[in-house]
Structure formats: structure tokens, C-alpha cells
PDB file of C-alpha atoms in Angstrom:
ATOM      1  CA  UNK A 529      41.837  -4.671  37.110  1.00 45.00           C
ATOM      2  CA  UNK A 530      38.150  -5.052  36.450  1.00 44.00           C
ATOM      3  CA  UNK A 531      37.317  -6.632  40.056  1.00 48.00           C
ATOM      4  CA  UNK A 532      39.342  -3.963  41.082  1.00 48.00           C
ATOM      5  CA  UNK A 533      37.325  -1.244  39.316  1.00 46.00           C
ATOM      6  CA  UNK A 534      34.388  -2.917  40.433  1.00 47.00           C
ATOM      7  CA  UNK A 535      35.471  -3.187  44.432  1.00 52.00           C
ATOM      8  CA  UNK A 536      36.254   0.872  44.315  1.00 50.00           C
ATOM      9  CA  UNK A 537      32.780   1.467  42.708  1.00 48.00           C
ATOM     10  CA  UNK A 538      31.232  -0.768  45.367  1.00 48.00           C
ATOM     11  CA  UNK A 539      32.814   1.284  48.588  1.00 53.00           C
ATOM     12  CA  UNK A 540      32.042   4.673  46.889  1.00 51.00           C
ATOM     13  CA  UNK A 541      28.197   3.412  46.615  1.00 49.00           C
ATOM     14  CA  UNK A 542      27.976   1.858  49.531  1.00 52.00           C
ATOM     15  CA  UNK A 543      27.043  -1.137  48.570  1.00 50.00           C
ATOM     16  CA  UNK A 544      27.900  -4.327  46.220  1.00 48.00           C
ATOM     17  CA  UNK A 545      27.374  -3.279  42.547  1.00 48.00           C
ATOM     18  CA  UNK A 546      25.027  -5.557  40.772  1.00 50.00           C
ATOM     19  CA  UNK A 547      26.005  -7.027  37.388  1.00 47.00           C
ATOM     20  CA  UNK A 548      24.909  -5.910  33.881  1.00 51.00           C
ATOM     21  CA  UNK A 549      21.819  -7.553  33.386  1.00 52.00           C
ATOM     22  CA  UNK A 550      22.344  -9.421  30.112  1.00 47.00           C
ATOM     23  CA  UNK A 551      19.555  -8.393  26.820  1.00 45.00           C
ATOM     24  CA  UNK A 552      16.808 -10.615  26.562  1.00 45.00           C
ATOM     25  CA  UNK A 553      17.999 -13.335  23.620  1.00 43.00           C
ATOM     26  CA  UNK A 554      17.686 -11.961  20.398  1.00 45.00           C
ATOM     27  CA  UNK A 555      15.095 -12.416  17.787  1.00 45.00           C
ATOM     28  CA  UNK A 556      16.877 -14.104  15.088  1.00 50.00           C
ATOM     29  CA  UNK A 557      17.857 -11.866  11.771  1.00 48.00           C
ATOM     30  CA  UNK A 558      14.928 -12.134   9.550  1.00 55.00           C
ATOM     31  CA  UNK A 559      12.609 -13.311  11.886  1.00 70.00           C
ATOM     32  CA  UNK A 560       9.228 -12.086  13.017  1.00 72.00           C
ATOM     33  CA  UNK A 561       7.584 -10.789  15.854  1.00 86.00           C
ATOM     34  CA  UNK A 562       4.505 -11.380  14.176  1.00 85.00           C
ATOM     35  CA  UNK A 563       5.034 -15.217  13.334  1.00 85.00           C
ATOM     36  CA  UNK A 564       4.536 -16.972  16.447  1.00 86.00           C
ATOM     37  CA  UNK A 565       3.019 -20.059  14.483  1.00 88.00           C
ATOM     38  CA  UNK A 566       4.042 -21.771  11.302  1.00 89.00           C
ATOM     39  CA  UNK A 567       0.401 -20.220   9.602  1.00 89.00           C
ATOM     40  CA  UNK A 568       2.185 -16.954  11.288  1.00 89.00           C
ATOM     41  CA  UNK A 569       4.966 -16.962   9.684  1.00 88.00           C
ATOM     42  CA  UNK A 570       3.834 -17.832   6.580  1.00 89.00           C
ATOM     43  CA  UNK A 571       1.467 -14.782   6.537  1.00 89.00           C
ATOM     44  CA  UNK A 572       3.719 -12.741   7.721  1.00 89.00           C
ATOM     45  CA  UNK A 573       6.336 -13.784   4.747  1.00 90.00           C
ATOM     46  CA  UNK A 574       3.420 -13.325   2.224  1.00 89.00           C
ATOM     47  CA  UNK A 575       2.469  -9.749   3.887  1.00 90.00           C
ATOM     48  CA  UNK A 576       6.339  -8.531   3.698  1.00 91.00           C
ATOM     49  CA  UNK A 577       6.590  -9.600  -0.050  1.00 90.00           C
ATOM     50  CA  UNK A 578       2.632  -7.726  -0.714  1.00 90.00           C
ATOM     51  CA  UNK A 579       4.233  -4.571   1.182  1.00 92.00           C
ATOM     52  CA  UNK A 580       6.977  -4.542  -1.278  1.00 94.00           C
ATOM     53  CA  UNK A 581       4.888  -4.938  -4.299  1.00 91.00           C
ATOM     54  CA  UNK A 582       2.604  -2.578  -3.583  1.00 91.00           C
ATOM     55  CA  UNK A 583       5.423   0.154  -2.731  1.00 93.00           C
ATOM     56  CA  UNK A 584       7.099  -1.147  -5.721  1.00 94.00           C
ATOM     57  CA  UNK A 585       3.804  -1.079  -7.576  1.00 93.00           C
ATOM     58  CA  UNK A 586       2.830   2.607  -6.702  1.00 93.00           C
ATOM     59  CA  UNK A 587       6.097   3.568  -7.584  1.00 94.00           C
ATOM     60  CA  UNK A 588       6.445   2.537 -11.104  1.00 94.00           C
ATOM     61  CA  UNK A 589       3.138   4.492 -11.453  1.00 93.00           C
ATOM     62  CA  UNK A 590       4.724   7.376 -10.406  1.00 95.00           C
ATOM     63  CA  UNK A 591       7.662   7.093 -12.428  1.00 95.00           C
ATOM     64  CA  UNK A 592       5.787   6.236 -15.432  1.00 94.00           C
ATOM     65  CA  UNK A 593       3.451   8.970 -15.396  1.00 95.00           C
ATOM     66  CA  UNK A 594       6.018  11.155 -14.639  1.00 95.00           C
ATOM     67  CA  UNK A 595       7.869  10.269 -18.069  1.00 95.00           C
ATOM     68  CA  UNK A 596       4.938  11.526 -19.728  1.00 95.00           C
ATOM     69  CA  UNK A 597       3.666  14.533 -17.565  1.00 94.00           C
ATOM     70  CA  UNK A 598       5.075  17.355 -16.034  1.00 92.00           C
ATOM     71  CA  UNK A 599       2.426  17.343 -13.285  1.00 92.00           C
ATOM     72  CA  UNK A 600       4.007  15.324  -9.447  1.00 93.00           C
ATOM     73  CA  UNK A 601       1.492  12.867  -9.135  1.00 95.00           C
ATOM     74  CA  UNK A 602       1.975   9.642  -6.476  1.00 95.00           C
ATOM     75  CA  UNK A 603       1.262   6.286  -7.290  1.00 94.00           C
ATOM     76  CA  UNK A 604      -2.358   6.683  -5.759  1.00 95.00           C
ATOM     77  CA  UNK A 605      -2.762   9.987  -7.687  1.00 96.00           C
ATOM     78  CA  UNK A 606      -2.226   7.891 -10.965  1.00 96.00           C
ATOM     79  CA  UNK A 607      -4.607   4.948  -9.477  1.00 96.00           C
ATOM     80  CA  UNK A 608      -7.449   7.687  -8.988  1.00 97.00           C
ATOM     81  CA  UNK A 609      -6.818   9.285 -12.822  1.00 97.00           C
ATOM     82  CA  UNK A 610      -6.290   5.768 -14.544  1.00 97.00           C
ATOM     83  CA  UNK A 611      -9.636   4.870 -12.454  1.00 97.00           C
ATOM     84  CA  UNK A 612     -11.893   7.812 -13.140  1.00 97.00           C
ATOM     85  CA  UNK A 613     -10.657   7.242 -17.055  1.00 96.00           C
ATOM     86  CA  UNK A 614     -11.510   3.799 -17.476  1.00 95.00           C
ATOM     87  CA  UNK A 615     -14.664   2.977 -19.366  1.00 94.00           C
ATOM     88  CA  UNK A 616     -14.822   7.187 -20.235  1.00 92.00           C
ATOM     89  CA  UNK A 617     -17.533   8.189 -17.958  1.00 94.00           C
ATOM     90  CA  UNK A 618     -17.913   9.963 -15.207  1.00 95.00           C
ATOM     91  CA  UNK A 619     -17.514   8.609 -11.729  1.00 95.00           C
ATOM     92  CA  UNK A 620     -18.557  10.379  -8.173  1.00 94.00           C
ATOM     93  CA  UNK A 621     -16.122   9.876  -5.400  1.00 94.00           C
ATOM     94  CA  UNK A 622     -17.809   6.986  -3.746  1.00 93.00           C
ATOM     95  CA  UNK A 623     -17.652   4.503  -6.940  1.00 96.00           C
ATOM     96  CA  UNK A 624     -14.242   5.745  -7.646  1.00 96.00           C
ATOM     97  CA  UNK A 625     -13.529   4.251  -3.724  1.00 95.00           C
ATOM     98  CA  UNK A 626     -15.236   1.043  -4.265  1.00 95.00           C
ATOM     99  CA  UNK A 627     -13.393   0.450  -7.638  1.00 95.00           C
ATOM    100  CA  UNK A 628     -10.111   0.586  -5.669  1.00 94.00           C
ATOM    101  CA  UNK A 629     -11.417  -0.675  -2.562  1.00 91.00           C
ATOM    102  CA  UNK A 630     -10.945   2.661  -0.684  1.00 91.00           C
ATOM    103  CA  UNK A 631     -12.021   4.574   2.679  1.00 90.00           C
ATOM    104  CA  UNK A 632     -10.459   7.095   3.113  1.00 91.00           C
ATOM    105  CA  UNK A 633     -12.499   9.687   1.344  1.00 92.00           C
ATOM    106  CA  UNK A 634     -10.260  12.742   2.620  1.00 93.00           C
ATOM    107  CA  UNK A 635      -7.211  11.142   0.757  1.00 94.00           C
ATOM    108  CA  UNK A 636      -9.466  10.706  -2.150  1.00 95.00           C
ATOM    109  CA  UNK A 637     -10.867  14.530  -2.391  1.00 94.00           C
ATOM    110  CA  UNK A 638      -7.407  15.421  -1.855  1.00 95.00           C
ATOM    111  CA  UNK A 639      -6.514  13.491  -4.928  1.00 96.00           C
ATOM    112  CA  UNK A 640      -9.200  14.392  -7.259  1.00 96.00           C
ATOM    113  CA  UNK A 641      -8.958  18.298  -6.106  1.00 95.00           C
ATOM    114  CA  UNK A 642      -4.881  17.614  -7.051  1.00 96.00           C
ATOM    115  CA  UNK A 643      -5.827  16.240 -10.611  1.00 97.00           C
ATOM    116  CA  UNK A 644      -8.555  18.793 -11.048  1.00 97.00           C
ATOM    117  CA  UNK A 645      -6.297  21.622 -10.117  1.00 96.00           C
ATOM    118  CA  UNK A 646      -3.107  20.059 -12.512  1.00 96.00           C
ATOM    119  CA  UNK A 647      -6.003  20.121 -15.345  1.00 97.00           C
ATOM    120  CA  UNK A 648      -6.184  16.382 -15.597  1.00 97.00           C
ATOM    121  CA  UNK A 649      -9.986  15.840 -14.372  1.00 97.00           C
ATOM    122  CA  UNK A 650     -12.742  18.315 -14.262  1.00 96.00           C
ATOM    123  CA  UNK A 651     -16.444  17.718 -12.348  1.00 94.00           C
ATOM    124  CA  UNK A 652     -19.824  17.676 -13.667  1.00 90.00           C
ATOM    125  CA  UNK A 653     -22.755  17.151 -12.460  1.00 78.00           C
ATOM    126  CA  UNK A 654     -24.466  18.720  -8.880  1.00 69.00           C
ATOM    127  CA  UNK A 655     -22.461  21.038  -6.850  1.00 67.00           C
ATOM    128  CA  UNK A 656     -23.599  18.308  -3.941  1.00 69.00           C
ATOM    129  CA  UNK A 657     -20.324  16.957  -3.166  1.00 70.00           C
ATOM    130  CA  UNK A 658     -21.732  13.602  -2.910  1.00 73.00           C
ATOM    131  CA  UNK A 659     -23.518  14.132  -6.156  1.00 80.00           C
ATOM    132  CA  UNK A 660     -20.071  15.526  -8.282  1.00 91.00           C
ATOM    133  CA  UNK A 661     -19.124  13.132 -10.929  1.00 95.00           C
ATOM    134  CA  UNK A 662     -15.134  13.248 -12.303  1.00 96.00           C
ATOM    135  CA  UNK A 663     -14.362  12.783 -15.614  1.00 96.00           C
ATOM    136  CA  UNK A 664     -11.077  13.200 -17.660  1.00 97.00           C
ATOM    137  CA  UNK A 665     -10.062  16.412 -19.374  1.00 97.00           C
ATOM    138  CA  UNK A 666      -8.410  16.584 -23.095  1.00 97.00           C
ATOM    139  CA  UNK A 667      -5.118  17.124 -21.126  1.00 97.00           C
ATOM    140  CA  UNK A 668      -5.835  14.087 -18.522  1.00 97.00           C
ATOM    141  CA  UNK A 669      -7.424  12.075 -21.707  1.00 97.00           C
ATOM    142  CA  UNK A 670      -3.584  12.790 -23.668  1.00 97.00           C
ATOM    143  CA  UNK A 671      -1.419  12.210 -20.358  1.00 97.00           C
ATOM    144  CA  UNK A 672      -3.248   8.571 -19.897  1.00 96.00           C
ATOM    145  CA  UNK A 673      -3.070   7.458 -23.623  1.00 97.00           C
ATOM    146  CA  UNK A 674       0.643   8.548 -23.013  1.00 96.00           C
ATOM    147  CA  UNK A 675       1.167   6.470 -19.908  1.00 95.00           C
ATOM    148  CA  UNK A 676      -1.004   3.784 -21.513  1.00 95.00           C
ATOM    149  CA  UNK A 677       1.135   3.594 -24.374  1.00 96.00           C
ATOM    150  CA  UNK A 678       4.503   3.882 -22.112  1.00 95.00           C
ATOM    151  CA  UNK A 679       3.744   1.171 -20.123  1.00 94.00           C
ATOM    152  CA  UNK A 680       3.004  -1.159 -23.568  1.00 94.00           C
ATOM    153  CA  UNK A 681       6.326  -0.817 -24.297  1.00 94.00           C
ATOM    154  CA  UNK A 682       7.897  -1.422 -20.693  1.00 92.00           C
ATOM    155  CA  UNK A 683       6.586  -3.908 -18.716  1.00 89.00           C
ATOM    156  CA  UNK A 684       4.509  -6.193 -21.168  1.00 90.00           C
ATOM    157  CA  UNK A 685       7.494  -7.483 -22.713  1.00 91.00           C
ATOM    158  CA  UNK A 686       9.210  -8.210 -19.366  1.00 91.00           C
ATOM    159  CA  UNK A 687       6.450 -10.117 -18.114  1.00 89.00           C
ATOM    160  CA  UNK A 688       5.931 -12.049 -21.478  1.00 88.00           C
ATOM    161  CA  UNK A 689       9.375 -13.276 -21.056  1.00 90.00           C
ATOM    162  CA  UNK A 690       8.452 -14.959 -18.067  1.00 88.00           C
ATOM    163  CA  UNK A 691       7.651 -18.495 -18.292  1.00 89.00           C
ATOM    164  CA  UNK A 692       4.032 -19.432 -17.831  1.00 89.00           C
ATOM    165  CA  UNK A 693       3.439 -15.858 -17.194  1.00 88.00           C
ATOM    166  CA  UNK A 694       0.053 -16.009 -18.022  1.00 86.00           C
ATOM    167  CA  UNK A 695      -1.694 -18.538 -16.458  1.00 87.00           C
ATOM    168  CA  UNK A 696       0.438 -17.519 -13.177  1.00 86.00           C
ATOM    169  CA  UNK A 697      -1.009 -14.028 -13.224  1.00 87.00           C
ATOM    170  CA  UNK A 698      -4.620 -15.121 -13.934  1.00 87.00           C
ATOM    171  CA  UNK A 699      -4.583 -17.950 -10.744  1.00 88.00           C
ATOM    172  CA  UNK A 700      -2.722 -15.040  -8.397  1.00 88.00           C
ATOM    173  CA  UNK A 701      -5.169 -12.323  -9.383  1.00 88.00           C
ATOM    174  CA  UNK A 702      -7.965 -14.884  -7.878  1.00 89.00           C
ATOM    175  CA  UNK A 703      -6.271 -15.895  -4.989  1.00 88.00           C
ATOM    176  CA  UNK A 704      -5.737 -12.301  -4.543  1.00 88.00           C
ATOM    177  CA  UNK A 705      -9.540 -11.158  -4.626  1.00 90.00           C
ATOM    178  CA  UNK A 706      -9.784 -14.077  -2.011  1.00 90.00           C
ATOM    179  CA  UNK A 707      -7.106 -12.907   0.260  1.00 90.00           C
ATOM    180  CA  UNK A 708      -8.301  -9.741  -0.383  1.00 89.00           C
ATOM    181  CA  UNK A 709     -12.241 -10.546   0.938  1.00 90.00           C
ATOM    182  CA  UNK A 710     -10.484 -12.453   3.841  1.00 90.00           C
ATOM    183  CA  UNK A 711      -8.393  -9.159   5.220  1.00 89.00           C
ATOM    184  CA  UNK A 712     -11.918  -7.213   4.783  1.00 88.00           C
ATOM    185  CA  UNK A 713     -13.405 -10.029   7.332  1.00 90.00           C
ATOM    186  CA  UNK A 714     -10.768  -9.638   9.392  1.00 90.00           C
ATOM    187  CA  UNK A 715     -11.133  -5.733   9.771  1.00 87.00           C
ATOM    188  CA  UNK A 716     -14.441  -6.118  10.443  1.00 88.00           C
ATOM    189  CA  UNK A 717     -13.701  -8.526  13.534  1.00 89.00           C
ATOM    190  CA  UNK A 718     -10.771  -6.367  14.559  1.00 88.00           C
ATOM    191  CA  UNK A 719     -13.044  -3.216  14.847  1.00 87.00           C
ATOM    192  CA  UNK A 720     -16.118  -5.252  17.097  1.00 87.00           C
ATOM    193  CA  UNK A 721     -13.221  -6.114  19.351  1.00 83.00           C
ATOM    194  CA  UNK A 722     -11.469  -2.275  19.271  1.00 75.00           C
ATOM    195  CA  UNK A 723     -12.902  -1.701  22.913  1.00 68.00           C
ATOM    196  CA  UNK A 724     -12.979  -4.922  24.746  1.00 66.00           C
ATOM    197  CA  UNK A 725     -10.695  -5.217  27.989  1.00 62.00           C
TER     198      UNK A 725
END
């Protein structure tokens, strides 16, 4: 019936019809476009899994700030407060990017002019832009001893019951701060070659 089919399809279009080509052979599930090599794949594995913690990361942020404040902040909102709190003294927007290894300055005004307007942060300092230093409010000073003391009492004792917990944590945070410098390298290389044939 098929042939058939096929035959009457042929005469109506003059001509033979050609098969279906068949799809190029599937990638299989799980695997990479990006892992071509062994070193590849293994990057690519460890870049999936630092995706995931960082969304996962930012997230908890967000929830746990928003257990303690009425105020929608994201997770990078909350890295920009907890940031411009730490050590309790005023930071201008360009050490508050190289604390978090930042830039994108637009996404950063727009954060600090978010916590400034939600009462968290205020500015002192020159009305330069460059010059304006951000420091926390009574409100933001209250909202981050509440997350601070929110997040004693959640994830501490999760990670404590993980063996070896500590010393795992200390030798990832370095390797991290090495991958990290590595990835900076990188961009730099990738941007000299951004306009070569």
C-alpha cells in the first residue's frame, strides 16, 4: 500500500519521489556538544554542576532574605547588600564590583538604586557617581542581622553533618579562586580573538 502511495505521488509530480532523508545520528542523552575531548567533557560536567550551584546558590539567598524582609530582592540583590554591609563601611560601586568579581556596572546601579529605594542602603559621600559610597541603613543593618541569624540556624547544621565538611570546603574554595583566575584568562584571550576571520 505504501509503494503504492508512493508510485501515485511519483506520476502526480512528475517524477520519482526521493526518500526521507534519515536525522543525522543522535547525540547521546546526557551528552555534550561541548565535550569533544575527555578534558572537554570533564569541564563541561564541572561547568553544568557550577551552573546549578550558583542558580541554586542565588536562590537560597532569595528565599532567605525573603523570610526576613518584605522587600523582592534576587539572589544578586542580596550579594550586593550582604557585600556593601560587610566590614560596616562604606563602599563606591567599583569596590563593591571587584569584591564580587563584577562588570556589569548597569546591573550593579540597578541594584544599589533597588536597595536604596526599598530603604536598605543609603549614599554618602560626592554626588560624583563614581565618587558615591553605599552604606547600610538601620533598616538594611536589621534585615542582614536577620538573614545572618536565619541562615545560622539553616544551613550550618546541614553542612556540619557532612563528613569531613570542613577541610572539603576549605581545599574547594582554593581550587575555586584558581578556576576562577583561569576563566578570567580565558576571557581575556576570547575577547583578542572576538574579530579574527
Amino acid at each position: 500500500m505504501l509503494r503504492k502511495t508512493r508510485e501515485a505521488a511519483a506520476k502526480r509530480t512528475g517524477g520519482a519521489t526521493k526518500p526521507k532523508q534519515q536525522p543525522a545520528t543522535a547525540e547521546r542523552p546526557g551528552s555534550w556538544h561541548l565535550a569533544r575531548t575527555e578534558t572537554e567533557r570533564r569541564l563541561s560536567e564541572f561547568e553544568f554542576r557550577l551552573e546549578r550551584l550558583a542558580q541554586a546558590y542565588y536562590r537560597w539567598k532569595a528565599a532567605c532574605l525573603a523570610a526576613v524582609c518584605d522587600v523582592p530582592l534576587t539572589g544578586d540583590d542580596v550579594a550586593v547588600l550582604n557585600v556593601i554591609r560587610m566590614g560596616d563601611e562604606p563602599k563606591r560601586l567599583s569596590e563593591i564590583g571587584q569584591l564580587l568579581n563584577r562588570v556589569d556596572v548597569p546591573n550593579l546601579q540597578y541594584a544599589t538604586r533597588k536597595l536604596v529605594k526599598a530603604g536598605l542602603i543609603e549614599t554618602e559621600g560626592s554626588s560624583s557617581r563614581k565618587e558615591t559610597r553605599y552604606r547600610a541603613t538601620a533598616t538594611g543593618r536589621s534585615v542582614t542581622e536577620a538573614y545572618a541569624a536565619l541562615r545560622a540556624t539553616t544551613l550550618p547544621p546541614m553542612l556540619e553533618a557532612l563528613e569531613g565538611w570542613a577541610d572539603k570546603s576549605e581545599n574547594a574554595g582554593s581550587h575555586l579562586e584558581l578556576v576562577s583566575s583561569l576563566y578570567t584568562q580565558a576571557a581575556q584571550v576570547a575577547i583578542t580573538r572576538r574579530h579574527q576571520p
